[in-house]
PDB file of C-alpha atoms and ligand atoms in Angstrom:
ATOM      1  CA  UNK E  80       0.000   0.000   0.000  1.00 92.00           C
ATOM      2  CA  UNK E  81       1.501   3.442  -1.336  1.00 97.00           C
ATOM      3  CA  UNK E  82       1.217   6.714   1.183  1.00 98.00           C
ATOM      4  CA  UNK E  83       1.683   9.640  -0.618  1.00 98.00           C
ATOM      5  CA  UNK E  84       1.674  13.310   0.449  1.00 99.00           C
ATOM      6  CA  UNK E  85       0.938  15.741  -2.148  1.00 98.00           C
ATOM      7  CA  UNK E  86       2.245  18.838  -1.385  1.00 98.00           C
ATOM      8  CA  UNK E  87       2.127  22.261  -2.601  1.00 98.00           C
ATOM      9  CA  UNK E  88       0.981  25.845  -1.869  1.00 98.00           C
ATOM     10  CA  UNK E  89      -3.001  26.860  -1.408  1.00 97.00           C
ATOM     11  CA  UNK E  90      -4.004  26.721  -5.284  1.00 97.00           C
ATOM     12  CA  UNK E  91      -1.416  24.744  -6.382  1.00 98.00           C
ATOM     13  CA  UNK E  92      -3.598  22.297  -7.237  1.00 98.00           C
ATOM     14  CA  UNK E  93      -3.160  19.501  -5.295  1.00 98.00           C
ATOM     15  CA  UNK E  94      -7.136  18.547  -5.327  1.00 97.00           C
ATOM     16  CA  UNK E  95      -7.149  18.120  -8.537  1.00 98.00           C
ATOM     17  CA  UNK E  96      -4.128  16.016  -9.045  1.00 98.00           C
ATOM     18  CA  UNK E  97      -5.674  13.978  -6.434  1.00 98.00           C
ATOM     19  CA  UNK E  98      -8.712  13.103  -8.320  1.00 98.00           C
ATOM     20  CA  UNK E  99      -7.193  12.209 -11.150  1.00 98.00           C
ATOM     21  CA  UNK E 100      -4.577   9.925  -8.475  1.00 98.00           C
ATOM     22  CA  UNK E 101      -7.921   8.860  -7.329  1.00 98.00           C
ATOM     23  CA  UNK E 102      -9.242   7.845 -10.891  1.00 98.00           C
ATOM     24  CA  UNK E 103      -5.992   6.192 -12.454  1.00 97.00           C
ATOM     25  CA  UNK E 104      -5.127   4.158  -9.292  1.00 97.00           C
ATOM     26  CA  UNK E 105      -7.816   3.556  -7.306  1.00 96.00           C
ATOM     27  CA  UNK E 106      -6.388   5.371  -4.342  1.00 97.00           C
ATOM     28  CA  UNK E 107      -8.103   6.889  -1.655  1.00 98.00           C
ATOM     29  CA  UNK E 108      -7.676  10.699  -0.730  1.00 97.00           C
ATOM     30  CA  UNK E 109      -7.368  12.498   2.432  1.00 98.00           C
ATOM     31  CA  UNK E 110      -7.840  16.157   2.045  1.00 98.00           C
ATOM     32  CA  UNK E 111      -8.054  17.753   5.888  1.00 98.00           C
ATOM     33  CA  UNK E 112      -9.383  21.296   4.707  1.00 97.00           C
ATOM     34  CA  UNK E 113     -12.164  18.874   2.847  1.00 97.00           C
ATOM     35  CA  UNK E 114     -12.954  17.170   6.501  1.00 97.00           C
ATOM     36  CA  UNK E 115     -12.555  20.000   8.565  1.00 97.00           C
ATOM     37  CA  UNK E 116     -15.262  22.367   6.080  1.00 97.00           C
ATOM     38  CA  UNK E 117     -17.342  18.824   6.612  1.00 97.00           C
ATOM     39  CA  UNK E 118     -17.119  19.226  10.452  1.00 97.00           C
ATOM     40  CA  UNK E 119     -17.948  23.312   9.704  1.00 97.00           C
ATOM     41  CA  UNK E 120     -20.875  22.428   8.049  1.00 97.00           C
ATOM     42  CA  UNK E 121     -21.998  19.569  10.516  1.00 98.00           C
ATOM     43  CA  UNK E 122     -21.479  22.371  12.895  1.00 98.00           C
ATOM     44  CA  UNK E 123     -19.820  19.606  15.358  1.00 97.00           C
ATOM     45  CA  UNK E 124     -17.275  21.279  18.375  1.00 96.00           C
ATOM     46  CA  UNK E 125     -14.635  20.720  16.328  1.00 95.00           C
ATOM     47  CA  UNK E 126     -15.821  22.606  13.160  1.00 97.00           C
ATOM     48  CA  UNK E 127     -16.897  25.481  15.434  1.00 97.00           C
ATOM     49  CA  UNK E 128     -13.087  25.897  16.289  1.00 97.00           C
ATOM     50  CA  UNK E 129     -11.728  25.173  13.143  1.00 97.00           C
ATOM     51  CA  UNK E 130     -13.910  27.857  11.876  1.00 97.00           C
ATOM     52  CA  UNK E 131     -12.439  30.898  13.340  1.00 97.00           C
ATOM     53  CA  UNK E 132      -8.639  29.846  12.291  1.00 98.00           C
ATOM     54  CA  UNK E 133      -9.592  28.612   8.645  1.00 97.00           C
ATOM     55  CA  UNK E 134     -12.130  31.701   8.238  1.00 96.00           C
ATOM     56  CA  UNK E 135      -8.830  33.964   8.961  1.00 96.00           C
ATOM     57  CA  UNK E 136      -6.444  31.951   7.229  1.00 97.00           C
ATOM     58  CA  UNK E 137      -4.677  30.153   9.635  1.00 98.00           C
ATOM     59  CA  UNK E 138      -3.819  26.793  10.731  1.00 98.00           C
ATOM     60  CA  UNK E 139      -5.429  24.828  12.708  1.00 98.00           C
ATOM     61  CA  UNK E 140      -3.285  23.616  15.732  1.00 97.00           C
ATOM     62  CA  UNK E 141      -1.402  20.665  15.393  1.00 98.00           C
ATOM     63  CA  UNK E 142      -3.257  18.741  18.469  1.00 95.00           C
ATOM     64  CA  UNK E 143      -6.786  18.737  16.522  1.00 95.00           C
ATOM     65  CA  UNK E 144      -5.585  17.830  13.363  1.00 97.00           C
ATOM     66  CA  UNK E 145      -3.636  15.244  14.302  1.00 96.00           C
ATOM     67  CA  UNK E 146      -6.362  13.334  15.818  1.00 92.00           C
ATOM     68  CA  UNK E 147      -8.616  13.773  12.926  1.00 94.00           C
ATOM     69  CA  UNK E 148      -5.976  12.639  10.435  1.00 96.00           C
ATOM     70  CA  UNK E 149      -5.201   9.071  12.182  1.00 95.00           C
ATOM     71  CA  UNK E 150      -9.350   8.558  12.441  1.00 95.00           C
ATOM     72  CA  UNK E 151      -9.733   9.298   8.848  1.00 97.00           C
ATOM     73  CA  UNK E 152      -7.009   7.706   8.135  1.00 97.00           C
ATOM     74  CA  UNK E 153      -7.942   4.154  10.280  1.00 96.00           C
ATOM     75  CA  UNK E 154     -11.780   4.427   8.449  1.00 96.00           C
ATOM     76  CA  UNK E 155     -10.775   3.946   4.799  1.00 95.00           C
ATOM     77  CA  UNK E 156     -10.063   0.707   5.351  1.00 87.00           C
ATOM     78  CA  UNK E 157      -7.601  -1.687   2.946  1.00 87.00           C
ATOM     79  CA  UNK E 158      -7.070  -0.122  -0.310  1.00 92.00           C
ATOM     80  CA  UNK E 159      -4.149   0.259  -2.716  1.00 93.00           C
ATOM     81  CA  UNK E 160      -3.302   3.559  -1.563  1.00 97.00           C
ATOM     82  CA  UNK E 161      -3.732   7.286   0.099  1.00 98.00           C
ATOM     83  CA  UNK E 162      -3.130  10.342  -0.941  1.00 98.00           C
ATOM     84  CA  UNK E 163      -2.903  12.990   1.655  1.00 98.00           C
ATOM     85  CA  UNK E 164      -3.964  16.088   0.474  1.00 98.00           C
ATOM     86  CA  UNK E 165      -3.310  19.424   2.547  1.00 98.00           C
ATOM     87  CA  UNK E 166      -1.376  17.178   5.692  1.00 98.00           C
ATOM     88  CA  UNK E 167       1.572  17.988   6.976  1.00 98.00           C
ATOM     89  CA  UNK E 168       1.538  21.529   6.906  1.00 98.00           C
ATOM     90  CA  UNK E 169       3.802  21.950   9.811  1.00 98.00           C
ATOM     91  CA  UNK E 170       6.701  19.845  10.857  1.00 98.00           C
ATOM     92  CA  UNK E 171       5.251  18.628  13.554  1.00 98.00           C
ATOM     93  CA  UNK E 172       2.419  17.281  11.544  1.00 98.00           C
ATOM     94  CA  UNK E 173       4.840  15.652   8.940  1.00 98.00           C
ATOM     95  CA  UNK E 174       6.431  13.387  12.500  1.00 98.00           C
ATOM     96  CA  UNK E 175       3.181  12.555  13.842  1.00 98.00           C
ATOM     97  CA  UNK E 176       2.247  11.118  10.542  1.00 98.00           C
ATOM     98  CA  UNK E 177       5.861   9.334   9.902  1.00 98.00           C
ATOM     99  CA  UNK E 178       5.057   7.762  13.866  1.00 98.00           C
ATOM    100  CA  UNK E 179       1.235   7.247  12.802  1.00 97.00           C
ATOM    101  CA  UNK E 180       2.323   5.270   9.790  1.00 97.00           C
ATOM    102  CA  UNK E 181       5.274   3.755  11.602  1.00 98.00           C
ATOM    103  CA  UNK E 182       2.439   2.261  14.066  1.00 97.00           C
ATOM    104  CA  UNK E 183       0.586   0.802  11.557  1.00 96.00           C
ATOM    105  CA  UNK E 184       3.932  -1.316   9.987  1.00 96.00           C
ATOM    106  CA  UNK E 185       4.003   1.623   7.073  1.00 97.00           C
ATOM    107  CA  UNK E 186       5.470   4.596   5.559  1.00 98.00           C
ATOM    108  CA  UNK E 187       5.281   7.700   3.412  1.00 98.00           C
ATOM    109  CA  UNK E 188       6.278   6.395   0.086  1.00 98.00           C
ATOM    110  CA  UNK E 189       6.725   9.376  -1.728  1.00 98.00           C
ATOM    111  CA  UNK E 190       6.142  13.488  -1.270  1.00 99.00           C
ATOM    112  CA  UNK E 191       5.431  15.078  -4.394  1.00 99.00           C
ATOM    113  CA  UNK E 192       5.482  19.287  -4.430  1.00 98.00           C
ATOM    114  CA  UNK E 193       3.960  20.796  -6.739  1.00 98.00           C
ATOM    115  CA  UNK E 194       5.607  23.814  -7.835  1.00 98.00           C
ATOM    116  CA  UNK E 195       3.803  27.323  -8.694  1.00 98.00           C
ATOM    117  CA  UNK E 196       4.683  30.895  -8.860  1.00 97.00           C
ATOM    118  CA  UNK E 197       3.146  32.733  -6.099  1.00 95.00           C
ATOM    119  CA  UNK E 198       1.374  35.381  -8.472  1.00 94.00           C
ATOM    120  CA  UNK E 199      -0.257  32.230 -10.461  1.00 97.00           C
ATOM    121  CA  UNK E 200      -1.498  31.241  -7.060  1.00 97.00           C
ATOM    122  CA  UNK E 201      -2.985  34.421  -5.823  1.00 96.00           C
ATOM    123  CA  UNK E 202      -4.679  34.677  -9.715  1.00 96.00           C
ATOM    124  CA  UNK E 203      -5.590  30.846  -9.473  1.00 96.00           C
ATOM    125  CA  UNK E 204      -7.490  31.399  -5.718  1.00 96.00           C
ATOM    126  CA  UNK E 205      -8.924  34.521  -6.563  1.00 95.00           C
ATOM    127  CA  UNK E 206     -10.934  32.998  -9.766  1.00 95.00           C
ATOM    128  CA  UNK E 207     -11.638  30.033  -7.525  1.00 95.00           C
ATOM    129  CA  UNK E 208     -13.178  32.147  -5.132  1.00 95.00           C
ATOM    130  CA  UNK E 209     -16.404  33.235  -7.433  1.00 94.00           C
ATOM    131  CA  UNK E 210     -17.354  30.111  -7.682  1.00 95.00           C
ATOM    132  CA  UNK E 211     -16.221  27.803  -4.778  1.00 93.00           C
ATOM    133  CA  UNK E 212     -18.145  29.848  -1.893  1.00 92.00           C
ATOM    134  CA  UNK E 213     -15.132  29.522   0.386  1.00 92.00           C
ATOM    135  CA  UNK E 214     -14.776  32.356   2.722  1.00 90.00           C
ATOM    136  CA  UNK E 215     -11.496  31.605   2.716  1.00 96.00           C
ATOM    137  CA  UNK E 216     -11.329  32.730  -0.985  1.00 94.00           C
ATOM    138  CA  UNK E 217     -11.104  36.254  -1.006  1.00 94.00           C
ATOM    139  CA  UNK E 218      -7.548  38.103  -1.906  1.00 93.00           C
ATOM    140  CA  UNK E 219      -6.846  39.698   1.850  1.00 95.00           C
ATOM    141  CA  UNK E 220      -6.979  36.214   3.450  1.00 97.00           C
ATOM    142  CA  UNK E 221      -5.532  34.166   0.601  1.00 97.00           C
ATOM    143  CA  UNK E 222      -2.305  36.118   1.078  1.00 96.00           C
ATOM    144  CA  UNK E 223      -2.399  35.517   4.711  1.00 97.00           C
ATOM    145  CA  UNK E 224      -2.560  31.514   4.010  1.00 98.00           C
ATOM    146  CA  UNK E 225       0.380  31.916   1.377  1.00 98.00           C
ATOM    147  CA  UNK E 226       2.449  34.175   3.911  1.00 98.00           C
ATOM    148  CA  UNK E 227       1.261  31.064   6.584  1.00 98.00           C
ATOM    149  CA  UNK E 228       2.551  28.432   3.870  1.00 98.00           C
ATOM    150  CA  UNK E 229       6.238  30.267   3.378  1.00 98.00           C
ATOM    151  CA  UNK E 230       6.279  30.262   7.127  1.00 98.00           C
ATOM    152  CA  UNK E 231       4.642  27.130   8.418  1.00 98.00           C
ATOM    153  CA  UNK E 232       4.327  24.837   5.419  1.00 98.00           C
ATOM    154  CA  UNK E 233       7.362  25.384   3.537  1.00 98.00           C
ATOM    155  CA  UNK E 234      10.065  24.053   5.751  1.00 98.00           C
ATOM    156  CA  UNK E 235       8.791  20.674   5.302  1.00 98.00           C
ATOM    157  CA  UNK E 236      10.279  20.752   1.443  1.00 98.00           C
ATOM    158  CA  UNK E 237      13.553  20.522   3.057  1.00 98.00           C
ATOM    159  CA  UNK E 238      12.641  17.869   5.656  1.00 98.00           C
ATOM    160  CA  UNK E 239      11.210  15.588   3.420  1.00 99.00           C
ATOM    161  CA  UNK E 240      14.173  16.435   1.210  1.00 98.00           C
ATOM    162  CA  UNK E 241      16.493  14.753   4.427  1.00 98.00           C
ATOM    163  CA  UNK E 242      13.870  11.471   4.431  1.00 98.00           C
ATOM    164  CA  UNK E 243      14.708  10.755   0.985  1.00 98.00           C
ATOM    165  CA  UNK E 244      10.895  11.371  -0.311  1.00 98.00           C
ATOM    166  CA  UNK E 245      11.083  14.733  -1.707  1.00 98.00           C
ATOM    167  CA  UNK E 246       9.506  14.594  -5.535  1.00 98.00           C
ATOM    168  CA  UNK E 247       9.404  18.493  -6.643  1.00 98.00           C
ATOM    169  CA  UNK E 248       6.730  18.676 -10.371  1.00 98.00           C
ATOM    170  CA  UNK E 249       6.100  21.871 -12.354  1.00 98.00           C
ATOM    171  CA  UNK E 250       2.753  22.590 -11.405  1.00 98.00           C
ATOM    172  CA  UNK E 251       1.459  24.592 -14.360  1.00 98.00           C
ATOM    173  CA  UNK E 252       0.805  23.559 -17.884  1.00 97.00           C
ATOM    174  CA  UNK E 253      -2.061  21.673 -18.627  1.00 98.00           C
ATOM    175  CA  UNK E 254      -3.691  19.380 -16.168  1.00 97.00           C
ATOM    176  CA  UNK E 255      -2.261  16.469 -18.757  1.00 98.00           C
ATOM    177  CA  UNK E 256       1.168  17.470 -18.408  1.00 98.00           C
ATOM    178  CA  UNK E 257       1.305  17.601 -14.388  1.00 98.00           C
ATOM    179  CA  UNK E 258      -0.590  14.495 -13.868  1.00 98.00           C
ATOM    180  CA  UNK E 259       1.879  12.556 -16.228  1.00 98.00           C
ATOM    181  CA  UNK E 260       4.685  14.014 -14.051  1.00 98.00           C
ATOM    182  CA  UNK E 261       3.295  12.819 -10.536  1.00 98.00           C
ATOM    183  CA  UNK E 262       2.151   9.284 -12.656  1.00 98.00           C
ATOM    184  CA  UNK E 263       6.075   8.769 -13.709  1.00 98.00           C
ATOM    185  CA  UNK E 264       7.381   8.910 -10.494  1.00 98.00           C
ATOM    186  CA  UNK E 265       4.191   7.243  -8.791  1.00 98.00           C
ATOM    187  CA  UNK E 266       5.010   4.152 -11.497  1.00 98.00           C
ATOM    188  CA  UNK E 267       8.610   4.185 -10.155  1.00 98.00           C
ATOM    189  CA  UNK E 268       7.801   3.301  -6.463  1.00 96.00           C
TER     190      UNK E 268
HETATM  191  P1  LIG B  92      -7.185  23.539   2.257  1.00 58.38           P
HETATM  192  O1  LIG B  92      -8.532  23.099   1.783  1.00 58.38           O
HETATM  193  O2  LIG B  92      -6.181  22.427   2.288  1.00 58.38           O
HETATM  194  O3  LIG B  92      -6.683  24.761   1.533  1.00 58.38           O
HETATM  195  O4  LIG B  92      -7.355  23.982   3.794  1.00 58.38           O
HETATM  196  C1  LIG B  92      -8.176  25.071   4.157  1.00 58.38           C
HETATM  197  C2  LIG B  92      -7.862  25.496   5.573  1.00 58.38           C
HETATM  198  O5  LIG B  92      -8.094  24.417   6.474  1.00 58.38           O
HETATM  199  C3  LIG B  92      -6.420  25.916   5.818  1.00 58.38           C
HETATM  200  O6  LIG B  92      -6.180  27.264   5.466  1.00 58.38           O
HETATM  201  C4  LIG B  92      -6.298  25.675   7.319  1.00 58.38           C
HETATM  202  O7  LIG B  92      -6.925  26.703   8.060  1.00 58.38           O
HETATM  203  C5  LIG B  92      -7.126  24.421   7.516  1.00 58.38           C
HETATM  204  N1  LIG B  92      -6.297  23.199   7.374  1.00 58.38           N
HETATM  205  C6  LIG B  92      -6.398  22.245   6.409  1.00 58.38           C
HETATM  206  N2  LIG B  92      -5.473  21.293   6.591  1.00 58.38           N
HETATM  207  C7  LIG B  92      -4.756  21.651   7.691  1.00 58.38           C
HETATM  208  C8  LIG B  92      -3.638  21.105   8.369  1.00 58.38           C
HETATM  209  N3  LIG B  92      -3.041  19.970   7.948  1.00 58.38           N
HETATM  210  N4  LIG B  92      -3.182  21.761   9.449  1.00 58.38           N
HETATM  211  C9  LIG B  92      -3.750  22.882   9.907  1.00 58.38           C
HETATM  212  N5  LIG B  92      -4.787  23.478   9.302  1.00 58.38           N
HETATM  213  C10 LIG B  92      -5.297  22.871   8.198  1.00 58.38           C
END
């Protein structure tokens, strides 16, 4: 069973390149901004918190998300693969999953960063924003949650980079052309 972590900036387009994962190889996908808005809308304890860091464009803390990812993570079940989607964002995050997976007798097989300029992102989020109804959409707080990702997320290109499992793609061109770079070195594990 493969573990992969697809990683990139917000808008890079890691949701997409996980459905089409999803499509060519059966995997499953774990996208944590997808569960938490589920828990928002649900309007459990835990999406009432989430709420007020997402709505302003930061993280979550570690402690919730961690707990969330190993019960999403323990109800898909046996399946050829997962594709985590949005998790680690923080170092922290990117150990507790290594020792989560570790538990389990597995591993991260393979991180693969998608790469995109940050004006392509703020351009990218902004058009998603008329249609995707996130509040998170709009262009003050999307360059909060890029200024969050150079200062939180990023780090964990070079730590992955030290484990061996660093895969950087060009993540612009056409959909075709990324997905056939994350499929050639998805073949190769
Ligand atoms: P996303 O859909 O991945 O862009 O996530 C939307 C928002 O959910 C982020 O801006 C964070 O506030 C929160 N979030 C999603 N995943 C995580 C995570 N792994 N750690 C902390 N916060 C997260």
């Amino acid at each position: 069973m493969k573990n992969i972590v697809i990683f990139g900036a917000p808008g890079s387009g890691k949701g997409t390149q996980s459905d089409l994962l999803v499509e060519k190889y059966g995997f499953k996908h774990i996208s944590t901004g997808d569960v938490l808005r589920a828990e928002i809308k649900n309007e459990t304890e835990l999406g009432k918190t989430a709420k007020q860091f997402i709505d302003n464009g930061q993280l979550v803390p570690d402690s919730l998300i961690i707990d969330i990812l190993a019960a999403t993570y323990d109800a898909l079940g046996q399946c050829e693969g997962v594709i985590f989607d949005g998790f680690p964002r923080t170092i922290p995050q990117a150990e507790a999953l290594k020792a989560m997976l570790a538990e389990r007798g597995t591993a991260v097989s393979a991180m693969l960063e998608l790469q995109v300029p940050t004006e392509m992102l703020v351009e990218r989020l902004v058009n998603r924003g008329k249609t995707s109804g996130r509040a998170d959409d709009n262009e003050e707080t999307i360059r909060k949650r890029l200024d969050v990702y150079e200062s939180q997320t990023s780090p964990l290109i070079s730590w992955y980079e030290t484990e061996g499992l660093r895969n950087a793609v060009k993540g612009y061109g056409t959909l075709q052309e990324i997905n056939d770079a994350l499929c050639a070195i998805i073949d190769k594990l």
